[in-house]
Coordinates of C-alpha atoms in Angstrom, one line a residue:
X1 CA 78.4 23.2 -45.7
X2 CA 80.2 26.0 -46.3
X3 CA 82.8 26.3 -48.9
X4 CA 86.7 26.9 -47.2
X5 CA 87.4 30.6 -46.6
X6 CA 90.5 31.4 -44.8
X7 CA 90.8 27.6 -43.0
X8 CA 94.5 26.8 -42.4
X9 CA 94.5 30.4 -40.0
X10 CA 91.3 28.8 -38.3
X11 CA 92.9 25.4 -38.0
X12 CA 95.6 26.8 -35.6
X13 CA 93.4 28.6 -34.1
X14 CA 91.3 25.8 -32.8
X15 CA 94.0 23.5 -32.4
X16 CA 95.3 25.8 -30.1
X17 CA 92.5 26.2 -27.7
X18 CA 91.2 22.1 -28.2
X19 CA 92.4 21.6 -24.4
X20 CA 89.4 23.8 -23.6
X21 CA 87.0 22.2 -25.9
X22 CA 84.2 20.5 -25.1
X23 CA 84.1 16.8 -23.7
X24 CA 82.6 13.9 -25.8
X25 CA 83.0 10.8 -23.9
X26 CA 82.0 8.4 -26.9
X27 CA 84.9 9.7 -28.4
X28 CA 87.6 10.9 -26.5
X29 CA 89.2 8.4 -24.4
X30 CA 91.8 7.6 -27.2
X31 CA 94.8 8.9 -26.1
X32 CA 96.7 9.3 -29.3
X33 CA 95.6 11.4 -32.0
X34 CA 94.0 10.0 -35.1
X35 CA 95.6 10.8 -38.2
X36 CA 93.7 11.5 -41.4
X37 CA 93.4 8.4 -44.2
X38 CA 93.6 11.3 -46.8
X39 CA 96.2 14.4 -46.0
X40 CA 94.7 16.6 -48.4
X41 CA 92.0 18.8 -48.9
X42 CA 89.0 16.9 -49.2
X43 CA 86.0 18.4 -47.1
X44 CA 82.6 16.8 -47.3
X45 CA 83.3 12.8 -48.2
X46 CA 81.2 10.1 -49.1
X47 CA 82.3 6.6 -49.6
X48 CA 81.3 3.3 -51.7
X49 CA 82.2 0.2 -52.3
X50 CA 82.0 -1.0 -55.9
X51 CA 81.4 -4.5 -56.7
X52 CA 84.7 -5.1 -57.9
X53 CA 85.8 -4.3 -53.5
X54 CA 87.7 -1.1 -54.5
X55 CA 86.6 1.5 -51.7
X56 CA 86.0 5.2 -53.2
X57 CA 85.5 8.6 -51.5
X58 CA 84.1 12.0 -53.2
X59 CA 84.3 15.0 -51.9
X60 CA 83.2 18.9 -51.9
X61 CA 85.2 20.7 -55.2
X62 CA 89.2 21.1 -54.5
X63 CA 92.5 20.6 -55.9
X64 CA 91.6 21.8 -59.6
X65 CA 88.3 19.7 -59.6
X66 CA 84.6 20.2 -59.2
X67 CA 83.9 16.5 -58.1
X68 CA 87.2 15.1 -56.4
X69 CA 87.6 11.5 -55.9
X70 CA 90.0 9.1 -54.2
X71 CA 90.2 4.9 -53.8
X72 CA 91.3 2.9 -51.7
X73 CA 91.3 -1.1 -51.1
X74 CA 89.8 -0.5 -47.5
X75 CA 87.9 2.0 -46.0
X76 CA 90.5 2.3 -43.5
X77 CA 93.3 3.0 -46.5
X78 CA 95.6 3.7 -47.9
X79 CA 94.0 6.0 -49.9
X80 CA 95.1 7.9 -53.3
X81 CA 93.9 11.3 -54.2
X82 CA 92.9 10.5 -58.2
X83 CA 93.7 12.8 -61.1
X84 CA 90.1 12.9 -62.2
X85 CA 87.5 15.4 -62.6
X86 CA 84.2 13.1 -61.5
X87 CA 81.9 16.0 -62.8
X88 CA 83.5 18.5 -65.1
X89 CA 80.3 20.1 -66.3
X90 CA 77.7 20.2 -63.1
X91 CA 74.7 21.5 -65.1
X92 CA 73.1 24.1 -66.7
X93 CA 71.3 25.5 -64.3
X94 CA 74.3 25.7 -62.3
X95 CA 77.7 28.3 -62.0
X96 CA 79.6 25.3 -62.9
X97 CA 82.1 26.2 -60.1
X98 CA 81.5 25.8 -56.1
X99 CA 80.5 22.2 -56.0
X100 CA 79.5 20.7 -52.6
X101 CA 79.2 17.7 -50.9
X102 CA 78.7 14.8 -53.6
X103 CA 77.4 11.7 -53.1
X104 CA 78.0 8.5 -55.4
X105 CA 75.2 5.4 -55.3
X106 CA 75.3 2.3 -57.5
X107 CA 71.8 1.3 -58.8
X108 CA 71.0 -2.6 -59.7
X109 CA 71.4 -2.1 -63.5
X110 CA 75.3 -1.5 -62.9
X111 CA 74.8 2.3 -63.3
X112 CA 76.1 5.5 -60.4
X113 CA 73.8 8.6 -59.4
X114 CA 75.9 11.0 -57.8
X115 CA 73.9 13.5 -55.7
X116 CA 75.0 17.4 -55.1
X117 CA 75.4 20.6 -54.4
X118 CA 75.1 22.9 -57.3
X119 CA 75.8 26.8 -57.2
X120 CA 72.4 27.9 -58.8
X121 CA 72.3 31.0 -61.5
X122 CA 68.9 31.8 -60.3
X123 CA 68.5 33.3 -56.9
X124 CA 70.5 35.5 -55.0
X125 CA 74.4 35.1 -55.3
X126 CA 76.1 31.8 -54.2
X127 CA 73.0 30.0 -53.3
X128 CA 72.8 26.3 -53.9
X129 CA 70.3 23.7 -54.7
X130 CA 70.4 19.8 -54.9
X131 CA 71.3 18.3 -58.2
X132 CA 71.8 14.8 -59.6
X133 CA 74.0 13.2 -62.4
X134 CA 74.3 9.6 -63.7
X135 CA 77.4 7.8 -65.6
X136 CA 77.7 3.8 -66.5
X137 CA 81.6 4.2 -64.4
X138 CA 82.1 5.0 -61.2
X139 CA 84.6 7.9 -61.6
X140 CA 82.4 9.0 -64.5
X141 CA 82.4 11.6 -66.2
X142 CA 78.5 12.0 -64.5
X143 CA 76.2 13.6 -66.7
X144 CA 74.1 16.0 -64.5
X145 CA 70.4 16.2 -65.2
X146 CA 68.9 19.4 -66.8
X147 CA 67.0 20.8 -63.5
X148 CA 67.7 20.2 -60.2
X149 CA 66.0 18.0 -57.1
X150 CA 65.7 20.8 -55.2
X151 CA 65.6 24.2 -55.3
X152 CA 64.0 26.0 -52.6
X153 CA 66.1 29.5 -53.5
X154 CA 62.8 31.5 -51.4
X155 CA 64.3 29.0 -48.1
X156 CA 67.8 29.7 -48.9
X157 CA 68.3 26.7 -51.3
X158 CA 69.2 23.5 -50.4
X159 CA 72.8 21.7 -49.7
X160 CA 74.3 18.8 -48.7
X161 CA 72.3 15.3 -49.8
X162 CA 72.8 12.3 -49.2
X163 CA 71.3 8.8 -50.8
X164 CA 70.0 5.8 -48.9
X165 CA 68.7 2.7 -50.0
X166 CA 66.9 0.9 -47.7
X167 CA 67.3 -3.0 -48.0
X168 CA 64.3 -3.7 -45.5
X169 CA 61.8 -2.2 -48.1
X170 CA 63.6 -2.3 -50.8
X171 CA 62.6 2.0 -51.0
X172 CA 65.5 4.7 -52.4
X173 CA 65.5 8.0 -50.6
X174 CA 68.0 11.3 -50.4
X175 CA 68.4 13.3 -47.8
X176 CA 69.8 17.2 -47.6
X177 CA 69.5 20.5 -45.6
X178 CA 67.6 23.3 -46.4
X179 CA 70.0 26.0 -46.5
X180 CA 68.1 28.6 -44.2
X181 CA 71.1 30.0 -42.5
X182 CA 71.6 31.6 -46.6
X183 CA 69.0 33.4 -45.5
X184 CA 69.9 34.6 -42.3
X185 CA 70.5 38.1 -41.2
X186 CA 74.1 37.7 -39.9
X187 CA 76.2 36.2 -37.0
X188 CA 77.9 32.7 -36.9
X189 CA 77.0 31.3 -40.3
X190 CA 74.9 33.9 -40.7
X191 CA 72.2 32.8 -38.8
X192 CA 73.2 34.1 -35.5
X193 CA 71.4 37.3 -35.2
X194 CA 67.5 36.9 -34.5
X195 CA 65.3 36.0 -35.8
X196 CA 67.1 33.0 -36.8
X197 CA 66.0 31.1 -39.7
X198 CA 65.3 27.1 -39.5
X199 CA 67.9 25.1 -41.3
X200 CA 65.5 21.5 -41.8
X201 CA 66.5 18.0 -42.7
X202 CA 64.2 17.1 -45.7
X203 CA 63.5 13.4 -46.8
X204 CA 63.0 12.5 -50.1
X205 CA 61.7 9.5 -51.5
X206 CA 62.7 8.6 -55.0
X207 CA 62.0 6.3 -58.1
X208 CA 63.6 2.7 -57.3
X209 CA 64.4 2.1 -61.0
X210 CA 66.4 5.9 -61.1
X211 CA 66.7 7.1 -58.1
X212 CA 66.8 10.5 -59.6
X213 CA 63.0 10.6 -60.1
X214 CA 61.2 11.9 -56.6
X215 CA 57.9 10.5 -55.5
X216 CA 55.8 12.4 -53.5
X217 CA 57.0 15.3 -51.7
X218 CA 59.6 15.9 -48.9
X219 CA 58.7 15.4 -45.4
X220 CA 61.1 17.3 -42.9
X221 CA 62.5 14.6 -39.9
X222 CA 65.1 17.4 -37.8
X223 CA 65.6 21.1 -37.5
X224 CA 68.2 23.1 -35.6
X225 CA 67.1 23.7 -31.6
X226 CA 69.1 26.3 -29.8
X227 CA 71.7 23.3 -28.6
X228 CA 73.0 23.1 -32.7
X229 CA 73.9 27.1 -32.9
X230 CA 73.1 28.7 -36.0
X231 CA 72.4 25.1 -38.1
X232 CA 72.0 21.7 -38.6
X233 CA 73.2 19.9 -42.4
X234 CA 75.1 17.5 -43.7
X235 CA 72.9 14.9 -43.1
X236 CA 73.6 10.8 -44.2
X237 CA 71.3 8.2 -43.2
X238 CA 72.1 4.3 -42.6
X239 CA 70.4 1.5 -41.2
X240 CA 71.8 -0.5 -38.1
X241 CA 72.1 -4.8 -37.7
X242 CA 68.7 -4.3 -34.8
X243 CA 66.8 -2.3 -37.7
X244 CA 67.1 1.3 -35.9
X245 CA 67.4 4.2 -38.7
X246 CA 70.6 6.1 -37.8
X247 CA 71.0 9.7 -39.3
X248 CA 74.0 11.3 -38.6
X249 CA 74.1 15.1 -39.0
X250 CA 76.4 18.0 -38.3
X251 CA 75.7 21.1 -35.8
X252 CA 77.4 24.4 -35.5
X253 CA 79.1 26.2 -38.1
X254 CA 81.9 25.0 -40.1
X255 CA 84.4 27.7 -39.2
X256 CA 83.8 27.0 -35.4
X257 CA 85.2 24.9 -33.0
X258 CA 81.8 24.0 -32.1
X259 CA 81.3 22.2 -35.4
X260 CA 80.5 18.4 -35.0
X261 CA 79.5 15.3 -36.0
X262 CA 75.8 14.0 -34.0
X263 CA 72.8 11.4 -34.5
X264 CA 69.4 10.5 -33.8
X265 CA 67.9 7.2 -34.5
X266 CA 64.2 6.3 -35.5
X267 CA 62.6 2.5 -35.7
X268 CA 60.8 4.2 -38.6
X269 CA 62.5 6.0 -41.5
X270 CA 60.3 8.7 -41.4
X271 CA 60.6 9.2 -37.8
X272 CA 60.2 11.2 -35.5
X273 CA 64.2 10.8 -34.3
X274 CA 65.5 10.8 -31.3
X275 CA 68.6 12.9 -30.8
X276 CA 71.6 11.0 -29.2
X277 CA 72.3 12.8 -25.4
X278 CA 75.8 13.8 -26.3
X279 CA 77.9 15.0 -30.1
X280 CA 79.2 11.7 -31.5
X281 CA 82.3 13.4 -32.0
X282 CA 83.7 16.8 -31.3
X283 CA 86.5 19.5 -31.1
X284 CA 89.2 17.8 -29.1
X285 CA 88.2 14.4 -29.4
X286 CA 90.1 11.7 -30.7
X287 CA 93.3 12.9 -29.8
X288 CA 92.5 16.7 -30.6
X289 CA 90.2 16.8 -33.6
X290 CA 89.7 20.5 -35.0
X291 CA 86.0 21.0 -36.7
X292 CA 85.0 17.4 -37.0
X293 CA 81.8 17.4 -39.2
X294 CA 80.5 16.3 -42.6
X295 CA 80.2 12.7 -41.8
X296 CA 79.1 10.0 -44.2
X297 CA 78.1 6.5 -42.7
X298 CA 78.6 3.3 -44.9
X299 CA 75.8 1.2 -45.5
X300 CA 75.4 -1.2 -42.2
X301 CA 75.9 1.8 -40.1
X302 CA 79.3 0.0 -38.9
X303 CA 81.7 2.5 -40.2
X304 CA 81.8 5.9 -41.1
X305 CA 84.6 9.0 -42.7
X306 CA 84.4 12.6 -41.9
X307 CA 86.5 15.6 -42.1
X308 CA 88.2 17.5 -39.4
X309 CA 90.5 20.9 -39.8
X310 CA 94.2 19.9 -41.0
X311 CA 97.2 22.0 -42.3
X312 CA 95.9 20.8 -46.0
X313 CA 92.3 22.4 -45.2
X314 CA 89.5 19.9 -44.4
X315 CA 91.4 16.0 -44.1
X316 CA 89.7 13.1 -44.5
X317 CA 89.4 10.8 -41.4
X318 CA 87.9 7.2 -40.8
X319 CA 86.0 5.4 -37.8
X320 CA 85.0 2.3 -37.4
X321 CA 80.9 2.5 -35.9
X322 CA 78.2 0.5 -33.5
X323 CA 74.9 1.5 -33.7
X324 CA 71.9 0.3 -32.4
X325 CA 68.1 1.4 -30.6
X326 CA 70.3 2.2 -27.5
X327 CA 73.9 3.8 -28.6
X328 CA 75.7 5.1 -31.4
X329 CA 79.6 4.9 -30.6
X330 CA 82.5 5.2 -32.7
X331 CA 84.8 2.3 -32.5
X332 CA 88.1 3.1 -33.6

C-alpha cells in the first residue's frame, strides 16, 4: 500500500460524498457508525496473540517509528499505542525509512518473524521489496536478515506480505503483492493509463523450522481484473472451521473511495480462488467507513482489523468474521 500523502484532506473528502458510495450489503446494514479500536495513525495492521493472551497489532511506519506496535487484552480493545520502535534498523539493503505493512508470527521454538516492506537502495526510487527479521520478544527489537524475500525491482518490487501457518499440514507460507502498479505509466495509483501493468498475489512456501527460508518458488493465486481498478495487494490468508482457504485482499487505490477490503476462498491453498460476488467491506459501510482496506484476518478466519480513513490518518478498526465454502460475512 501506499505510504500517506496528503490523507486528512482526502478523508473529508470521501466522508463527504460516502452517501453516494457504493452499497455492500454484507456490511452495511449497521446503522451506527463503528468507531476505531486505535484513534491514531496506524495504517496497514496485523495482529497476534502471544501465549501469555495479550493481543498485539503492528503496523505500516508512523508516529516517530519504523515498525509501530500496540497491545491490547482483546482484539476488540482497548488498545494502547506503545512507545516502541519494533524494528529500528530494517536492513541493509534497505533506506531504513518508509516501512510498510509488518507482519509478526511466533514460531514453535518461542521465537517472532516479522515480515515487511522495505524501501530497497537498488532499483528505481521508492521501490520496495519483502523483507524478514527475527527477535526472541515479541516487540523486539527484530533483527532484519541481510537480503530480502523478494525483490522483483524489474516487476515493480514487491509489498505487503503476510504469514500463514497452516495447522492442516502443518506447512508455513507468506503471501505479498507484486508491486506492478510501481511500474505503471500513470493514472490512479499509477496504473491507470494503458497498458496497465498486473499487480499479482504471489504464494510462497517457506522453511517450517524458520519460516524465513523459501522452498521452491512462488506460484501466483490472483491478479487485478478490470472490477479491482488499477490493483490488487495487501493480501492475508486464514483458514476457516469447514477447511475453505480464505484470502482476503484489498482493490482500488488507497487514496480512493473505491479502496476496499474483498476475498476469495479455495478448498486448496494453492487454489485456484474464487472471488466472493460482492467487497466484504466498502466506502460507506459500517456506518460511513472512508477507504476501508489493509485487512489482516486472525488465525481461525473468525475475526479480522483493518484500517479506514480518520481525522488521525489511517485508524485501526476491528470485526468480528464467519467464513466458510459458501460466505464470508463480517459479524460485528
Amino acid at each position: 500500500m501506499r505510504y500517506l500523502r496528503h490523507l486528512i484532506a482526502a478523508w473529508g473528502l470521501l466522508n463527504s460524498g460516502s452517501n453516494q458510495a457504493r452499497a455492500h450489503p454484507l456490511a452495511a446494514a449497521r446503522s451506527e457508525a463503528l468507531a476505531p479500536v486505535l484513534n491514531v495513525d496506524f495504517p496497514d495492521p496485523s495482529i497476534l496473540q502471544d501465549s501469555d493472551g495479550k493481543w498485539y497489532a503492528f503496523a505500516t511506519n508512523g508516529n516517530g517509528k519504523q515498525v509501530q506496535a500496540a497491545s491490547a487484552p482483546a482484539p476488540q480493545g482497548p488498545w494502547t499505542l506503545l512507545d516502541t520502535d519494533v524494528m529500528p534498523d530494517p536492513g541493509p539493503w534497505t533506506t531504513g525509512k518508509n516501512t510498510w505493512a509488518p507482519d509478526v508470527r511466533k514460531i514453535a521454538d518461542g521465537r517472532y518473524v516479522l515480515f515487511y516492506s522495505g524501501e530497497s537502495t537498488a532499483g528505481t526510487p521508492g521501490q520496495h521489496c519483502v523483507g524478514t527479521a527475527t527477535s526472541g520478544f515479541v516487540l523486539g527489537p527484530y533483527t532484519a536478515s541481510s537480503q530480502p524475500l523478494s525483490c522483483p525491482l524489474d516487476q515493480g518490487g514487491a509489498i505487503d506480505p503476510a504469514g500463514y501457518f497452516d495447522e492442516a499440514t502443518g506447512t508455513r507460507w507468506v503471501v505479498y503483492k507484486i508491486d506492478g502498479n510501481n511500474k505503471g505509466n500513470g493514472g490512479d495509483c499509477n496504473n491507470g493509463v494503458a497498458p496497465i501493468h498486473s499487480t499479482p498475489i504471489m504464494l510462497q512456501q517457506m522453511s517450517a523450522d524458520d519460516w524465513v527460508t523459501p522452498v521452491g518458488s512462488a506460484t501466483q493465486i490472483l491478479d487485478r481484473t478490470d472490477a479491482d481498478g488499477p490493483l490488487v495487494e495487501a493480501p492475508s490468508l486464514a483458514r476457516a472451521p469447514d477447511g475453505t482457504y480464505v484470502l482476503l485482499y484489498s482493490s482500488h487505490c488507497y487514496s480512493s473511495a473505491e479502496y476496499d477490503v474483498k476475498y476469495a476462498t479455495s478448498a486448496s491453498i494453492a487454489g485456484p480462488y474464487e472471488r466472493g460476488a460482492a467487497p466484504l467491506i466498502g466506502t460507506g459501510d459500517l456506518g460511513g467507513l472512508a477507504s476501508p482496506g489493509g485487512a489482516t484476518s486472525a488465525p481461525g478466519a473468525d475475526r479480522l482489523v483493518f484500517h479506514a480513513n480518520c481525522p488521525a490518518g489511517r485508524c485501526m478498526f476491528y470485526s468480528g468474521l464467519s467464513a466458510s465454502k459458501d460466505k464470508v460475512l463480517l459479524s460485528t
